[in-house]
CSV table of C-alpha atoms in Angstrom, one decimal:
chain,number,residue,atom,x,y,z
A,1,ALA,CA,-42.8,-31.8,18.8
A,2,ILE,CA,-46.0,-33.7,19.6
A,3,ILE,CA,-45.5,-36.0,16.6
A,4,LEU,CA,-41.8,-36.6,17.4
A,5,VAL,CA,-42.3,-37.4,21.0
A,6,HIS,CA,-45.1,-39.8,20.4
A,7,TRP,CA,-43.2,-41.4,17.5
A,8,LEU,CA,-40.2,-42.0,19.7
A,9,LEU,CA,-42.3,-43.4,22.6
A,10,THR,CA,-44.2,-45.7,20.2
A,11,VAL,CA,-41.0,-47.0,18.7
A,12,TRP,CA,-39.6,-47.7,22.2
A,13,GLY,CA,-42.9,-49.2,23.2
A,14,CYS,CA,-42.8,-51.6,20.3
A,15,MET,CA,-39.2,-52.7,20.8
A,16,ASN,CA,-39.8,-55.9,22.6
A,17,HIS,CA,-42.8,-57.3,20.7
A,18,MET,CA,-44.8,-57.4,23.9
A,19,LEU,CA,-47.6,-55.4,22.5
A,20,PRO,CA,-49.4,-56.6,19.3
A,21,LEU,CA,-49.0,-55.2,15.9
A,22,SER,CA,-52.4,-53.4,16.3
A,23,TYR,CA,-50.7,-51.1,18.9
A,24,ALA,CA,-48.0,-50.1,16.4
A,25,TRP,CA,-50.4,-49.7,13.5
A,26,GLY,CA,-52.9,-47.7,15.4
A,27,ASN,CA,-50.3,-45.3,16.8
A,28,PHE,CA,-48.2,-44.9,13.7
A,29,SER,CA,-51.3,-44.3,11.5
A,30,ILE,CA,-52.5,-41.5,13.8
A,31,LEU,CA,-49.0,-40.0,13.7
A,32,ALA,CA,-49.3,-40.1,9.9
A,33,VAL,CA,-52.5,-38.2,10.1
A,34,GLY,CA,-50.7,-35.7,12.4
A,35,ILE,CA,-48.1,-35.1,9.8
A,36,TRP,CA,-50.9,-34.4,7.3
A,37,ALA,CA,-52.3,-31.9,9.8
A,38,ILE,CA,-48.9,-30.2,10.0
A,39,VAL,CA,-48.5,-30.0,6.2
A,40,GLN,CA,-52.0,-28.7,5.5
A,41,ARG,CA,-52.1,-25.8,8.0
A,42,ASP,CA,-55.4,-24.5,6.7
A,43,SER,CA,-57.3,-27.8,6.8
A,44,LEU,CA,-59.8,-28.1,9.6
A,45,ASP,CA,-60.5,-31.7,8.6
A,46,ALA,CA,-56.9,-32.8,9.1
A,47,ILE,CA,-56.6,-31.4,12.6
A,48,THR,CA,-60.1,-32.8,13.5
A,49,MET,CA,-59.1,-36.3,12.3
A,50,PHE,CA,-55.8,-36.1,14.3
A,51,LEU,CA,-57.6,-35.0,17.5
A,52,THR,CA,-60.2,-37.8,17.1
A,53,GLY,CA,-57.5,-40.3,16.4
A,54,LEU,CA,-55.5,-39.3,19.4
A,55,LEU,CA,-58.6,-39.6,21.6
A,56,LEU,CA,-59.3,-43.1,20.2
A,57,THR,CA,-55.7,-44.2,20.7
A,58,VAL,CA,-56.0,-43.3,24.4
A,59,LEU,CA,-58.8,-45.9,24.6
A,60,THR,CA,-57.0,-48.6,22.5
A,61,ASP,CA,-53.7,-48.1,24.4
A,62,ILE,CA,-55.5,-48.7,27.7
A,63,ILE,CA,-56.9,-51.9,26.3
A,64,HIS,CA,-53.6,-53.0,24.8
A,65,ILE,CA,-51.6,-52.4,27.9
A,66,SER,CA,-54.1,-53.9,30.2
A,67,ILE,CA,-54.5,-57.1,28.2
A,68,PHE,CA,-50.8,-57.6,27.2
A,69,TYR,CA,-49.2,-56.5,30.5
A,70,PRO,CA,-46.6,-59.2,31.4
A,71,SER,CA,-47.0,-61.4,34.4
A,72,ASN,CA,-44.5,-61.0,37.3
A,73,ASP,CA,-43.0,-64.4,36.6
A,74,TYR,CA,-40.2,-63.2,34.4
A,75,VAL,CA,-39.9,-59.6,33.2
A,76,SER,CA,-36.6,-58.5,31.7
A,77,ASP,CA,-35.3,-55.0,31.9
A,78,ALA,CA,-36.0,-54.5,28.2
A,79,LYS,CA,-39.6,-55.5,28.6
A,80,ARG,CA,-40.0,-53.3,31.6
A,81,PHE,CA,-38.6,-50.4,29.6
A,82,SER,CA,-40.8,-51.1,26.6
A,83,ILE,CA,-44.0,-51.2,28.6
A,84,GLY,CA,-42.9,-48.2,30.6
A,85,MET,CA,-42.5,-46.1,27.4
A,86,ALA,CA,-46.0,-47.3,26.2
A,87,ILE,CA,-47.5,-46.2,29.5
A,88,PHE,CA,-45.6,-42.9,29.4
A,89,SER,CA,-46.9,-42.3,25.9
A,90,LEU,CA,-50.4,-43.0,27.2
A,91,LEU,CA,-50.0,-40.5,30.0
A,92,LEU,CA,-48.8,-37.8,27.6
A,93,LYS,CA,-51.7,-38.2,25.2
A,94,PRO,CA,-54.2,-36.1,27.2
A,95,VAL,CA,-51.7,-33.2,27.2
A,96,SER,CA,-51.2,-33.8,23.4
A,97,CYS,CA,-55.0,-33.8,22.9
A,98,TYR,CA,-55.2,-30.5,24.7
A,99,LEU,CA,-52.5,-28.9,22.6
A,100,VAL,CA,-54.1,-30.3,19.4
A,101,TYR,CA,-57.4,-28.9,20.5
A,102,ARG,CA,-55.9,-25.5,20.9
A,103,MET,CA,-54.5,-25.8,17.4
A,104,TYR,CA,-58.0,-26.8,16.2
A,105,ARG,CA,-59.5,-23.6,17.8
A,106,GLU,CA,-56.8,-21.5,16.2
A,107,ARG,CA,-57.7,-22.9,12.8
A,108,GLY,CA,-61.3,-21.8,13.3
A,109,GLY,CA,-62.9,-24.8,14.9
A,110,GLU,CA,-65.8,-24.4,17.3
């Protein structure tokens, strides 16, 4: 569910080409690592990389949104929706990090 929600919010966040390609590459590559963590349930490395990647994307998302936030001169509804979904994804990432950390602990991480 974590992967699906963040994938959908990232797709919606990238709809309007407001955010650069680095936003899409960063988020989609971490979601790919998340799929790897789901497939290999016994791998502690996969879940560690997914958790670390999620924490790093929190920082990069803050930077992307703050730099590329549109000015108030002309903002269409589509741009407003797109940036809103990117912000919503950013707000959900700490919750996702907590859930992934619990999965890390269940797999034997300390």
